[in-house]
Amino acid sequence: MPASAADISLPVEPESVATLARWLEARADGLGLAGTTREALRLCAEEAATNIVRHAYPDGVRQARFLARIESNGEVTLAFDDDGIPFDPTRYVDDAQAGEIEDARIGGVGIRLIRGFASGIRYERVGTINRLVLAFERPAA
Amino acid sequence: MDMSVDKLTDEVTRITLTGSLDIKGAAAVEVPFTTVAGANKRIVVDFTAVDFVASIGLRLLVGAARTVARRGGKLVLCGVTPPVARILTVAGMDGLLPSFPRVDDAVAALGA
């Protein structure tokens, strides 16, 4: 594991999203992340973790846990592993948003945000594991 | 996340949110926010003290705005900070949730 890597294992429950956010704040401090990179990291972490907690285990979590790992090697990457149902967000088809509030769709917004704020998204199914890797550009000092 | 409600005019209700509208914040205000949206037709949501919004918070806002619109009313935002404005734009919500710099502008937009 690179010297600038750290990971955390969390139970699949809503409180873990906030726990992850606090943990990432400390990691972001350590990495000297600021501005838009830090904001993008926070938002994408929230969206990816919320997706796991709310949708990855439709039949119940059975004491499931998920893993988040942050690495910094020029760019910053944030990876998530979970053993929930297979879901590849890179293949999600995002239909155009309605123009009127009465017709607005609410689903899929989290994936739209990840696509908009992460500089790269990679997904692979490794055995029974969903592995999502999000990349974030780190502005030159 | 904290939430307070006051009347700006006889017809316009302001909901002031403070904190992060993330999964925890949205859960904290979902019931009172939805209740206020269900009982008023002209609503300004003051975002001046909101530092972060996630999709689950946008879901709450859009759901409330849709409820209000279907009754012939309107829900608008004011005081949105630049980081939150970027999230609204990327989410494609900026056209659905009109935003104004100042609360007076928001009230004027509601025609009250």
CSV table of C-alpha atoms in Angstrom, one decimal:
chain,number,residue,atom,x,y,z
A,1,MET,CA,0.0,0.0,0.0
A,2,PRO,CA,1.5,3.4,-0.9
A,3,ALA,CA,2.6,5.6,2.1
A,4,SER,CA,-0.2,8.1,1.3
A,5,ALA,CA,-3.0,5.5,1.4
A,6,ALA,CA,-5.5,4.9,4.2
A,7,ASP,CA,-8.6,2.8,4.5
A,8,ILE,CA,-11.6,2.4,6.7
A,9,SER,CA,-14.2,-0.4,7.1
A,10,LEU,CA,-17.7,0.6,8.0
A,11,PRO,CA,-21.0,-1.1,8.7
A,12,VAL,CA,-23.7,-0.7,6.1
A,13,GLU,CA,-25.9,1.7,7.9
A,14,PRO,CA,-26.8,5.4,7.4
A,15,GLU,CA,-24.5,6.6,10.3
A,16,SER,CA,-21.5,5.3,8.4
A,17,VAL,CA,-22.0,8.0,5.7
A,18,ALA,CA,-21.3,10.7,8.3
A,19,THR,CA,-18.5,8.6,9.9
A,20,LEU,CA,-16.9,8.4,6.5
A,21,ALA,CA,-17.2,12.2,5.9
A,22,ARG,CA,-15.4,12.9,9.2
A,23,TRP,CA,-12.7,10.4,8.5
A,24,LEU,CA,-12.2,11.9,5.0
A,25,GLU,CA,-12.0,15.4,6.5
A,26,ALA,CA,-9.0,14.3,8.5
A,27,ARG,CA,-7.4,12.5,5.6
A,28,ALA,CA,-8.0,15.6,3.4
A,29,ASP,CA,-6.2,17.7,6.0
A,30,GLY,CA,-3.3,15.3,6.0
A,31,LEU,CA,-3.1,15.5,2.2
A,32,GLY,CA,-3.4,19.2,2.1
A,33,LEU,CA,-6.5,19.1,0.0
A,34,ALA,CA,-8.5,22.3,-0.4
A,35,GLY,CA,-11.0,24.1,-2.5
A,36,THR,CA,-12.8,22.3,-5.3
A,37,THR,CA,-10.8,19.0,-4.9
A,38,ARG,CA,-11.9,18.8,-1.3
A,39,GLU,CA,-15.5,19.7,-2.1
A,40,ALA,CA,-15.6,17.1,-4.9
A,41,LEU,CA,-14.1,14.4,-2.6
A,42,ARG,CA,-16.7,15.1,0.1
A,43,LEU,CA,-19.7,15.1,-2.3
A,44,CYS,CA,-18.6,12.0,-4.2
A,45,ALA,CA,-17.9,10.1,-1.0
A,46,GLU,CA,-21.3,11.0,0.3
A,47,GLU,CA,-23.0,9.9,-2.9
A,48,ALA,CA,-21.1,6.6,-3.3
A,49,ALA,CA,-21.6,5.6,0.4
A,50,THR,CA,-25.2,6.6,0.4
A,51,ASN,CA,-25.8,4.5,-2.7
A,52,ILE,CA,-24.3,1.5,-0.9
A,53,VAL,CA,-26.2,2.0,2.3
A,54,ARG,CA,-29.6,2.6,0.6
A,55,HIS,CA,-29.4,0.3,-2.5
A,56,ALA,CA,-26.7,-2.3,-2.4
A,57,TYR,CA,-28.5,-4.7,0.0
A,58,PRO,CA,-32.2,-4.8,-0.9
A,59,ASP,CA,-32.7,-8.1,1.0
A,60,GLY,CA,-31.1,-6.8,4.2
A,61,VAL,CA,-27.5,-6.1,5.2
A,62,ARG,CA,-26.8,-9.1,7.4
A,63,GLN,CA,-24.0,-7.3,9.2
A,64,ALA,CA,-22.4,-6.3,5.9
A,65,ARG,CA,-19.6,-3.8,5.8
A,66,PHE,CA,-18.0,-1.7,3.1
A,67,LEU,CA,-14.5,-0.5,2.6
A,68,ALA,CA,-13.4,3.0,1.6
A,69,ARG,CA,-9.7,3.7,0.7
A,70,ILE,CA,-8.1,7.0,-0.2
A,71,GLU,CA,-4.8,7.2,-2.0
A,72,SER,CA,-2.7,10.1,-3.3
A,73,ASN,CA,-0.2,9.7,-6.1
A,74,GLY,CA,-0.3,12.9,-8.0
A,75,GLU,CA,-4.0,12.5,-8.3
A,76,VAL,CA,-6.3,11.5,-5.5
A,77,THR,CA,-8.4,8.3,-5.7
A,78,LEU,CA,-11.2,7.1,-3.5
A,79,ALA,CA,-12.2,3.5,-3.8
A,80,PHE,CA,-15.2,1.6,-2.4
A,81,ASP,CA,-15.6,-2.1,-2.0
A,82,ASP,CA,-18.9,-3.7,-1.1
A,83,ASP,CA,-20.4,-7.2,-1.6
A,84,GLY,CA,-23.9,-6.0,-2.4
A,85,ILE,CA,-25.8,-6.6,-5.6
A,86,PRO,CA,-23.9,-5.9,-8.8
A,87,PHE,CA,-24.2,-2.3,-9.8
A,88,ASP,CA,-22.1,-0.5,-12.4
A,89,PRO,CA,-22.7,3.3,-12.2
A,90,THR,CA,-20.6,3.8,-15.4
A,91,ARG,CA,-23.3,2.1,-17.3
A,92,TYR,CA,-26.2,4.0,-15.8
A,93,VAL,CA,-28.2,5.8,-18.4
A,94,ASP,CA,-29.0,9.3,-17.2
A,95,ASP,CA,-32.1,10.7,-19.0
A,96,ALA,CA,-32.5,14.4,-19.4
A,97,GLN,CA,-34.0,16.2,-16.5
A,98,ALA,CA,-37.6,17.6,-17.0
A,99,GLY,CA,-37.9,21.3,-17.6
A,100,GLU,CA,-40.9,21.7,-15.2
A,101,ILE,CA,-40.8,21.0,-11.5
A,102,GLU,CA,-44.1,19.0,-11.7
A,103,ASP,CA,-42.4,16.5,-14.0
A,104,ALA,CA,-39.0,16.4,-12.3
A,105,ARG,CA,-37.4,13.0,-11.7
A,106,ILE,CA,-35.5,12.5,-8.5
A,107,GLY,CA,-33.6,9.3,-9.2
A,108,GLY,CA,-30.1,9.1,-10.5
A,109,VAL,CA,-29.0,12.5,-9.3
A,110,GLY,CA,-26.2,11.0,-7.1
A,111,ILE,CA,-24.6,9.3,-10.1
A,112,ARG,CA,-24.9,12.5,-12.1
A,113,LEU,CA,-23.1,14.4,-9.3
A,114,ILE,CA,-20.3,11.8,-9.2
A,115,ARG,CA,-19.9,12.0,-12.9
A,116,GLY,CA,-19.8,15.8,-12.7
A,117,PHE,CA,-17.4,16.1,-9.8
A,118,ALA,CA,-15.0,13.2,-10.2
A,119,SER,CA,-12.4,13.4,-12.9
A,120,GLY,CA,-12.5,9.7,-13.5
A,121,ILE,CA,-14.8,6.7,-12.6
A,122,ARG,CA,-13.8,3.1,-12.9
A,123,TYR,CA,-15.9,0.1,-11.9
A,124,GLU,CA,-15.2,-3.6,-11.8
A,125,ARG,CA,-16.9,-6.7,-10.3
A,126,VAL,CA,-14.3,-8.7,-8.5
A,127,GLY,CA,-15.9,-12.0,-7.6
A,128,THR,CA,-18.8,-10.9,-5.3
A,129,ILE,CA,-17.3,-7.4,-4.8
A,130,ASN,CA,-18.4,-4.2,-6.4
A,131,ARG,CA,-15.2,-2.0,-6.7
A,132,LEU,CA,-15.8,1.6,-7.6
A,133,VAL,CA,-12.7,3.9,-8.0
A,134,LEU,CA,-13.2,7.6,-8.2
A,135,ALA,CA,-10.3,9.9,-9.3
A,136,PHE,CA,-9.9,13.6,-8.4
A,137,GLU,CA,-7.5,16.0,-10.0
A,138,ARG,CA,-5.1,17.6,-7.6
A,139,PRO,CA,-4.3,21.2,-8.6
A,140,ALA,CA,-0.6,22.0,-8.9
A,141,ALA,CA,0.8,23.7,-5.8
B,1,MET,CA,-28.9,20.3,10.6
B,2,ASP,CA,-31.3,22.9,12.1
B,3,MET,CA,-34.4,24.3,10.6
B,4,SER,CA,-36.6,27.3,11.5
B,5,VAL,CA,-39.7,28.8,10.0
B,6,ASP,CA,-41.0,32.3,9.9
B,7,LYS,CA,-43.4,34.5,7.9
B,8,LEU,CA,-41.9,37.1,5.6
B,9,THR,CA,-45.3,38.4,4.5
B,10,ASP,CA,-48.9,37.2,4.9
B,11,GLU,CA,-48.4,34.9,2.0
B,12,VAL,CA,-44.7,34.0,2.0
B,13,THR,CA,-43.1,31.5,4.4
B,14,ARG,CA,-39.4,31.3,4.9
B,15,ILE,CA,-37.7,28.0,5.9
B,16,THR,CA,-34.1,28.7,7.1
B,17,LEU,CA,-31.7,25.7,7.1
B,18,THR,CA,-28.4,25.7,8.9
B,19,GLY,CA,-25.7,23.0,8.4
B,20,SER,CA,-25.2,20.3,5.9
B,21,LEU,CA,-28.1,18.9,3.9
B,22,ASP,CA,-26.5,15.4,3.6
B,23,ILE,CA,-28.0,12.0,4.5
B,24,LYS,CA,-28.0,12.9,8.2
B,25,GLY,CA,-29.2,16.5,7.7
B,26,ALA,CA,-32.0,15.5,5.3
B,27,ALA,CA,-33.2,12.9,7.8
B,28,ALA,CA,-33.3,15.4,10.6
B,29,VAL,CA,-35.5,18.0,8.7
B,30,GLU,CA,-37.5,15.7,6.4
B,31,VAL,CA,-40.7,15.6,8.4
B,32,PRO,CA,-40.9,19.3,9.4
B,33,PHE,CA,-39.8,20.5,6.0
B,34,THR,CA,-42.3,18.3,4.2
B,35,THR,CA,-45.0,19.4,6.6
B,36,VAL,CA,-44.3,23.1,6.0
B,37,ALA,CA,-44.3,22.5,2.2
B,38,GLY,CA,-47.6,20.8,2.4
B,39,ALA,CA,-49.2,23.7,4.3
B,40,ASN,CA,-47.9,26.7,2.4
B,41,LYS,CA,-48.0,27.9,-1.3
B,42,ARG,CA,-45.2,30.4,-1.4
B,43,ILE,CA,-42.0,29.4,0.2
B,44,VAL,CA,-38.4,30.8,0.3
B,45,VAL,CA,-35.8,28.3,1.5
B,46,ASP,CA,-32.9,30.3,2.9
B,47,PHE,CA,-29.6,28.6,2.1
B,48,THR,CA,-27.3,31.2,3.5
B,49,ALA,CA,-26.0,28.9,6.3
B,50,VAL,CA,-26.1,25.7,4.3
B,51,ASP,CA,-22.5,24.6,3.5
B,52,PHE,CA,-23.2,21.4,1.6
B,53,VAL,CA,-26.0,19.6,-0.2
B,54,ALA,CA,-26.1,16.0,-1.4
B,55,SER,CA,-28.5,14.3,-3.8
B,56,ILE,CA,-30.6,13.1,-0.8
B,57,GLY,CA,-31.1,16.8,0.1
B,58,LEU,CA,-31.9,17.7,-3.4
B,59,ARG,CA,-34.5,14.9,-3.4
B,60,LEU,CA,-36.1,16.6,-0.4
B,61,LEU,CA,-36.1,20.0,-2.0
B,62,VAL,CA,-37.5,18.8,-5.3
B,63,GLY,CA,-40.2,16.7,-3.7
B,64,ALA,CA,-41.3,19.7,-1.7
B,65,ALA,CA,-41.2,22.1,-4.7
B,66,ARG,CA,-43.2,19.6,-6.7
B,67,THR,CA,-45.8,19.3,-3.9
B,68,VAL,CA,-46.1,23.1,-3.7
B,69,ALA,CA,-46.2,23.5,-7.5
B,70,ARG,CA,-49.0,21.0,-7.9
B,71,ARG,CA,-51.1,23.2,-5.6
B,72,GLY,CA,-50.4,26.3,-7.7
B,73,GLY,CA,-47.6,27.6,-5.5
B,74,LYS,CA,-43.9,28.0,-5.8
B,75,LEU,CA,-40.7,27.2,-3.8
B,76,VAL,CA,-37.5,29.2,-4.4
B,77,LEU,CA,-34.1,29.4,-2.8
B,78,CYS,CA,-32.1,32.4,-1.6
B,79,GLY,CA,-28.5,32.9,-0.3
B,80,VAL,CA,-27.0,29.8,-2.1
B,81,THR,CA,-23.3,29.8,-1.6
B,82,PRO,CA,-21.0,29.2,-4.6
B,83,PRO,CA,-20.1,25.6,-3.7
B,84,VAL,CA,-23.7,24.6,-3.3
B,85,ALA,CA,-24.7,26.5,-6.5
B,86,ARG,CA,-22.1,24.3,-8.3
B,87,ILE,CA,-23.8,21.2,-7.0
B,88,LEU,CA,-27.3,22.4,-8.0
B,89,THR,CA,-26.0,23.2,-11.5
B,90,VAL,CA,-24.2,19.8,-12.0
B,91,ALA,CA,-27.3,18.0,-10.7
B,92,GLY,CA,-29.4,19.8,-13.3
B,93,MET,CA,-31.6,21.3,-10.5
B,94,ASP,CA,-30.8,25.0,-11.0
B,95,GLY,CA,-33.6,25.4,-13.5
B,96,LEU,CA,-36.1,23.6,-11.3
B,97,LEU,CA,-35.2,25.3,-8.0
B,98,PRO,CA,-34.9,29.1,-8.8
B,99,SER,CA,-32.3,30.8,-6.7
B,100,PHE,CA,-31.9,34.4,-5.8
B,101,PRO,CA,-29.0,36.2,-4.0
B,102,ARG,CA,-31.1,38.0,-1.4
B,103,VAL,CA,-34.3,37.1,0.4
B,104,ASP,CA,-36.0,40.3,-0.9
B,105,ASP,CA,-35.4,39.2,-4.5
B,106,ALA,CA,-36.9,35.8,-3.7
B,107,VAL,CA,-40.0,37.3,-2.2
B,108,ALA,CA,-40.4,39.5,-5.3
B,109,ALA,CA,-40.1,36.5,-7.5
B,110,LEU,CA,-43.0,34.9,-5.7
B,111,GLY,CA,-45.1,37.8,-6.6
B,112,ALA,CA,-45.9,38.7,-3.0
